[in-house]
């Protein structure tokens, strides 16, 4: 079941939920307010609402043509994505 997203209660260490297995080989997750931005190595960006009961994905985007190993960088209404060959800028609305 590797490659799962999950939530853990920081106080108890108890797993709150697990996503389906093999969603991604690797992912970098950044929180901004009540949203999570998860960028996996296949250049898929998942935008999810923070939810202690389930993975609440609002949207998914393909954001690059090659692998993405670096975490997404948020700056105001901008999102920077680094793939193997370039850095792209996305604007959030």
GROMACS .gro file of N, CA and C in nm:
model
  279
    1UNK      N    1   0.081  -0.120   0.000
    1UNK     CA    2   0.000   0.000   0.000
    1UNK      C    3   0.085   0.126   0.000
    2UNK      N    4   0.207   0.118  -0.051
    2UNK     CA    5   0.291   0.238  -0.052
    2UNK      C    6   0.230   0.341  -0.147
    3UNK      N    7   0.272   0.464  -0.131
    3UNK     CA    8   0.224   0.572  -0.217
    3UNK      C    9   0.089   0.625  -0.176
    4UNK      N   10   0.055   0.616  -0.048
    4UNK     CA   11  -0.073   0.666   0.001
    4UNK      C   12  -0.057   0.801   0.068
    5UNK      N   13  -0.159   0.887   0.051
    5UNK     CA   14  -0.170   1.005   0.134
    5UNK      C   15  -0.237   0.960   0.264
    6UNK      N   16  -0.208   1.032   0.374
    6UNK     CA   17  -0.266   0.994   0.502
    6UNK      C   18  -0.269   1.114   0.594
    7UNK      N   19  -0.352   1.105   0.698
    7UNK     CA   20  -0.357   1.208   0.802
    7UNK      C   21  -0.337   1.139   0.936
    8UNK      N   22  -0.258   1.200   1.021
    8UNK     CA   23  -0.230   1.148   1.154
    8UNK      C   24  -0.263   1.255   1.258
    9UNK      N   25  -0.327   1.215   1.364
    9UNK     CA   26  -0.352   1.306   1.476
    9UNK      C   27  -0.219   1.330   1.546
   10UNK      N   28  -0.172   1.455   1.546
   10UNK     CA   29  -0.040   1.488   1.602
   10UNK      C   30  -0.033   1.463   1.753
   11UNK      N   31  -0.146   1.468   1.821
   11UNK     CA   32  -0.146   1.447   1.966
   11UNK      C   33  -0.140   1.300   2.005
   12UNK      N   34  -0.209   1.215   1.928
   12UNK     CA   35  -0.219   1.073   1.967
   12UNK      C   36  -0.136   0.980   1.879
   13UNK      N   37  -0.097   1.027   1.759
   13UNK     CA   38  -0.027   0.941   1.664
   13UNK      C   39  -0.120   0.848   1.589
   14UNK      N   40  -0.249   0.860   1.613
   14UNK     CA   41  -0.349   0.774   1.549
   14UNK      C   42  -0.372   0.816   1.404
   15UNK      N   43  -0.376   0.716   1.314
   15UNK     CA   44  -0.407   0.743   1.174
   15UNK      C   45  -0.555   0.779   1.163
   16UNK      N   46  -0.583   0.894   1.099
   16UNK     CA   47  -0.721   0.939   1.086
   16UNK      C   48  -0.783   0.890   0.955
   17UNK      N   49  -0.705   0.888   0.847
   17UNK     CA   50  -0.754   0.835   0.721
   17UNK      C   51  -0.636   0.800   0.631
   18UNK      N   52  -0.663   0.712   0.533
   18UNK     CA   53  -0.567   0.674   0.430
   18UNK      C   54  -0.633   0.690   0.294
   19UNK      N   55  -0.557   0.737   0.196
   19UNK     CA   56  -0.610   0.743   0.059
   19UNK      C   57  -0.598   0.603  -0.003
   20UNK      N   58  -0.641   0.593  -0.126
   20UNK     CA   59  -0.620   0.469  -0.199
   20UNK      C   60  -0.469   0.443  -0.210
   21UNK      N   61  -0.426   0.317  -0.220
   21UNK     CA   62  -0.283   0.289  -0.235
   21UNK      C   63  -0.231   0.328  -0.372
   22UNK      N   64  -0.100   0.348  -0.378
   22UNK     CA   65  -0.027   0.375  -0.502
   22UNK      C   66  -0.078   0.499  -0.578
   23UNK      N   67  -0.113   0.602  -0.502
   23UNK     CA   68  -0.156   0.728  -0.563
   23UNK      C   69  -0.036   0.799  -0.625
   24UNK      N   70   0.079   0.793  -0.557
   24UNK     CA   71   0.199   0.862  -0.604
   24UNK      C   72   0.322   0.793  -0.549
   25UNK      N   73   0.430   0.800  -0.626
   25UNK     CA   74   0.558   0.746  -0.577
   25UNK      C   75   0.612   0.832  -0.464
   26UNK      N   76   0.603   0.964  -0.483
   26UNK     CA   77   0.654   1.060  -0.387
   26UNK      C   78   0.573   1.187  -0.403
   27UNK      N   79   0.551   1.259  -0.293
   27UNK     CA   80   0.476   1.385  -0.301
   27UNK      C   81   0.530   1.483  -0.198
   28UNK      N   82   0.527   1.609  -0.234
   28UNK     CA   83   0.561   1.718  -0.142
   28UNK      C   84   0.431   1.792  -0.113
   29UNK      N   85   0.403   1.814   0.016
   29UNK     CA   86   0.276   1.874   0.056
   29UNK      C   87   0.305   2.007   0.126
   30UNK      N   88   0.230   2.111   0.087
   30UNK     CA   89   0.242   2.244   0.145
   30UNK      C   90   0.103   2.288   0.189
   31UNK      N   91   0.093   2.342   0.309
   31UNK     CA   92  -0.035   2.390   0.359
   31UNK      C   93  -0.041   2.542   0.347
   32UNK      N   94  -0.158   2.592   0.305
   32UNK     CA   95  -0.183   2.736   0.299
   32UNK      C   96  -0.325   2.758   0.351
   33UNK      N   97  -0.335   2.806   0.475
   33UNK     CA   98  -0.467   2.824   0.536
   33UNK      C   99  -0.536   2.690   0.551
   34UNK      N  100  -0.654   2.677   0.494
   34UNK     CA  101  -0.733   2.555   0.503
   34UNK      C  102  -0.712   2.464   0.381
   35UNK      N  103  -0.612   2.493   0.299
   35UNK     CA  104  -0.588   2.413   0.179
   35UNK      C  105  -0.452   2.344   0.186
   36UNK      N  106  -0.445   2.227   0.123
   36UNK     CA  107  -0.321   2.152   0.106
   36UNK      C  108  -0.290   2.146  -0.042
   37UNK      N  109  -0.166   2.170  -0.080
   37UNK     CA  110  -0.119   2.157  -0.217
   37UNK      C  111  -0.020   2.041  -0.219
   38UNK      N  112  -0.057   1.932  -0.285
   38UNK     CA  113   0.028   1.812  -0.290
   38UNK      C  114   0.077   1.794  -0.433
   39UNK      N  115   0.208   1.802  -0.454
   39UNK     CA  116   0.269   1.787  -0.585
   39UNK      C  117   0.345   1.656  -0.588
   40UNK      N  118   0.302   1.564  -0.676
   40UNK     CA  119   0.370   1.434  -0.682
   40UNK      C  120   0.474   1.434  -0.794
   41UNK      N  121   0.553   1.327  -0.800
   41UNK     CA  122   0.664   1.320  -0.897
   41UNK      C  123   0.617   1.310  -1.041
   42UNK      N  124   0.491   1.278  -1.062
   42UNK     CA  125   0.436   1.271  -1.198
   42UNK      C  126   0.378   1.405  -1.242
   43UNK      N  127   0.411   1.512  -1.170
   43UNK     CA  128   0.369   1.649  -1.202
   43UNK      C  129   0.219   1.670  -1.185
   44UNK      N  130   0.158   1.592  -1.097
   44UNK     CA  131   0.015   1.612  -1.066
   44UNK      C  132   0.005   1.693  -0.938
   45UNK      N  133  -0.065   1.805  -0.946
   45UNK     CA  134  -0.088   1.890  -0.830
   45UNK      C  135  -0.231   1.867  -0.783
   46UNK      N  136  -0.246   1.823  -0.659
   46UNK     CA  137  -0.378   1.806  -0.599
   46UNK      C  138  -0.400   1.918  -0.500
   47UNK      N  139  -0.513   1.986  -0.512
   47UNK     CA  140  -0.551   2.090  -0.417
   47UNK      C  141  -0.663   2.031  -0.333
   48UNK      N  142  -0.640   2.023  -0.201
   48UNK     CA  143  -0.736   1.958  -0.112
   48UNK      C  144  -0.768   2.047   0.006
   49UNK      N  145  -0.889   2.032   0.055
   49UNK     CA  146  -0.930   2.103   0.177
   49UNK      C  147  -0.882   2.021   0.297
   50UNK      N  148  -0.825   2.087   0.396
   50UNK     CA  149  -0.783   2.017   0.518
   50UNK      C  150  -0.907   1.956   0.583
   51UNK      N  151  -0.902   1.825   0.605
   51UNK     CA  152  -1.018   1.754   0.658
   51UNK      C  153  -0.968   1.636   0.742
   52UNK      N  154  -1.002   1.629   0.870
   52UNK     CA  155  -0.953   1.520   0.954
   52UNK      C  156  -1.020   1.386   0.927
   53UNK      N  157  -1.124   1.382   0.843
   53UNK     CA  158  -1.199   1.258   0.820
   53UNK      C  159  -1.169   1.191   0.687
   54UNK      N  160  -1.122   1.267   0.586
   54UNK     CA  161  -1.098   1.209   0.454
   54UNK      C  162  -1.012   1.304   0.371
   55UNK      N  163  -0.957   1.252   0.261
   55UNK     CA  164  -0.885   1.337   0.166
   55UNK      C  165  -0.991   1.404   0.080
   56UNK      N  166  -1.003   1.534   0.093
   56UNK     CA  167  -1.109   1.613   0.030
   56UNK      C  168  -1.050   1.693  -0.087
   57UNK      N  169  -1.025   1.625  -0.201
   57UNK     CA  170  -0.962   1.689  -0.316
   57UNK      C  171  -1.062   1.779  -0.387
   58UNK      N  172  -1.022   1.905  -0.406
   58UNK     CA  173  -1.107   2.001  -0.478
   58UNK      C  174  -1.077   2.000  -0.627
   59UNK      N  175  -0.948   1.993  -0.663
   59UNK     CA  176  -0.906   1.994  -0.804
   59UNK      C  177  -0.774   1.922  -0.818
   60UNK      N  178  -0.751   1.870  -0.939
   60UNK     CA  179  -0.621   1.812  -0.974
   60UNK      C  180  -0.577   1.873  -1.107
   61UNK      N  181  -0.449   1.901  -1.117
   61UNK     CA  182  -0.392   1.961  -1.237
   61UNK      C  183  -0.263   1.889  -1.274
   62UNK      N  184  -0.233   1.879  -1.403
   62UNK     CA  185  -0.101   1.840  -1.450
   62UNK      C  186  -0.027   1.971  -1.473
   63UNK      N  187   0.089   1.988  -1.406
   63UNK     CA  188   0.154   2.119  -1.404
   63UNK      C  189   0.290   2.123  -1.472
   64UNK      N  190   0.337   2.010  -1.526
   64UNK     CA  191   0.467   2.008  -1.593
   64UNK      C  192   0.473   1.889  -1.688
   65UNK      N  193   0.574   1.891  -1.775
   65UNK     CA  194   0.593   1.784  -1.873
   65UNK      C  195   0.695   1.680  -1.827
   66UNK      N  196   0.768   1.710  -1.720
   66UNK     CA  197   0.867   1.615  -1.668
   66UNK      C  198   0.850   1.603  -1.517
   67UNK      N  199   0.928   1.518  -1.455
   67UNK     CA  200   0.914   1.489  -1.312
   67UNK      C  201   0.931   1.613  -1.226
   68UNK      N  202   0.857   1.615  -1.116
   68UNK     CA  203   0.863   1.725  -1.020
   68UNK      C  204   0.902   1.668  -0.885
   69UNK      N  205   1.023   1.698  -0.842
   69UNK     CA  206   1.074   1.649  -0.714
   69UNK      C  207   1.073   1.757  -0.607
   70UNK      N  208   1.081   1.882  -0.644
   70UNK     CA  209   1.084   1.992  -0.547
   70UNK      C  210   0.942   2.024  -0.501
   71UNK      N  211   0.927   2.071  -0.378
   71UNK     CA  212   0.792   2.108  -0.331
   71UNK      C  213   0.743   2.231  -0.405
   72UNK      N  214   0.611   2.247  -0.419
   72UNK     CA  215   0.558   2.370  -0.477
   72UNK      C  216   0.587   2.485  -0.381
   73UNK      N  217   0.608   2.604  -0.436
   73UNK     CA  218   0.635   2.721  -0.353
   73UNK      C  219   0.522   2.820  -0.372
   74UNK      N  220   0.457   2.858  -0.263
   74UNK     CA  221   0.348   2.954  -0.264
   74UNK      C  222   0.399   3.090  -0.223
   75UNK      N  223   0.355   3.193  -0.297
   75UNK     CA  224   0.389   3.331  -0.263
   75UNK      C  225   0.269   3.418  -0.299
   76UNK      N  226   0.192   3.456  -0.199
   76UNK     CA  227   0.070   3.531  -0.226
   76UNK      C  228  -0.025   3.448  -0.312
   77UNK      N  229  -0.063   3.501  -0.427
   77UNK     CA  230  -0.152   3.431  -0.519
   77UNK      C  231  -0.075   3.358  -0.629
   78UNK      N  232   0.055   3.336  -0.606
   78UNK     CA  233   0.139   3.270  -0.706
   78UNK      C  234   0.188   3.136  -0.655
   79UNK      N  235   0.204   3.043  -0.749
   79UNK     CA  236   0.253   2.909  -0.718
   79UNK      C  237   0.365   2.878  -0.816
   80UNK      N  238   0.484   2.850  -0.765
   80UNK     CA  239   0.600   2.817  -0.848
   80UNK      C  240   0.619   2.666  -0.848
   81UNK      N  241   0.635   2.610  -0.967
   81UNK     CA  242   0.654   2.466  -0.985
   81UNK      C  243   0.788   2.444  -1.055
   82UNK      N  244   0.873   2.360  -0.996
   82UNK     CA  245   1.003   2.326  -1.056
   82UNK      C  246   0.996   2.183  -1.106
   83UNK      N  247   1.018   2.164  -1.237
   83UNK     CA  248   1.030   2.028  -1.290
   83UNK      C  249   1.177   2.005  -1.324
   84UNK      N  250   1.207   1.901  -1.400
   84UNK     CA  251   1.347   1.870  -1.430
   84UNK      C  252   1.417   1.979  -1.510
   85UNK      N  253   1.343   2.052  -1.593
   85UNK     CA  254   1.406   2.144  -1.687
   85UNK      C  255   1.372   2.291  -1.669
   86UNK      N  256   1.269   2.322  -1.592
   86UNK     CA  257   1.226   2.462  -1.587
   86UNK      C  258   1.151   2.491  -1.457
   87UNK      N  259   1.120   2.620  -1.439
   87UNK     CA  260   1.033   2.665  -1.331
   87UNK      C  261   0.916   2.736  -1.396
   88UNK      N  262   0.795   2.700  -1.355
   88UNK     CA  263   0.677   2.766  -1.411
   88UNK      C  264   0.604   2.840  -1.300
   89UNK      N  265   0.530   2.942  -1.340
   89UNK     CA  266   0.454   3.025  -1.247
   89UNK      C  267   0.307   3.007  -1.278
   90UNK      N  268   0.230   2.971  -1.175
   90UNK     CA  269   0.085   2.957  -1.185
   90UNK      C  270   0.023   3.063  -1.096
   91UNK      N  271  -0.087   3.122  -1.140
   91UNK     CA  272  -0.158   3.223  -1.062
   91UNK      C  273  -0.284   3.161  -1.005
   92UNK      N  274  -0.305   3.181  -0.876
   92UNK     CA  275  -0.422   3.126  -0.808
   92UNK      C  276  -0.533   3.231  -0.806
   93UNK      N  277  -0.653   3.186  -0.831
   93UNK     CA  278  -0.769   3.277  -0.826
   93UNK      C  279  -0.866   3.229  -0.720
   0.00000   0.00000   0.00000
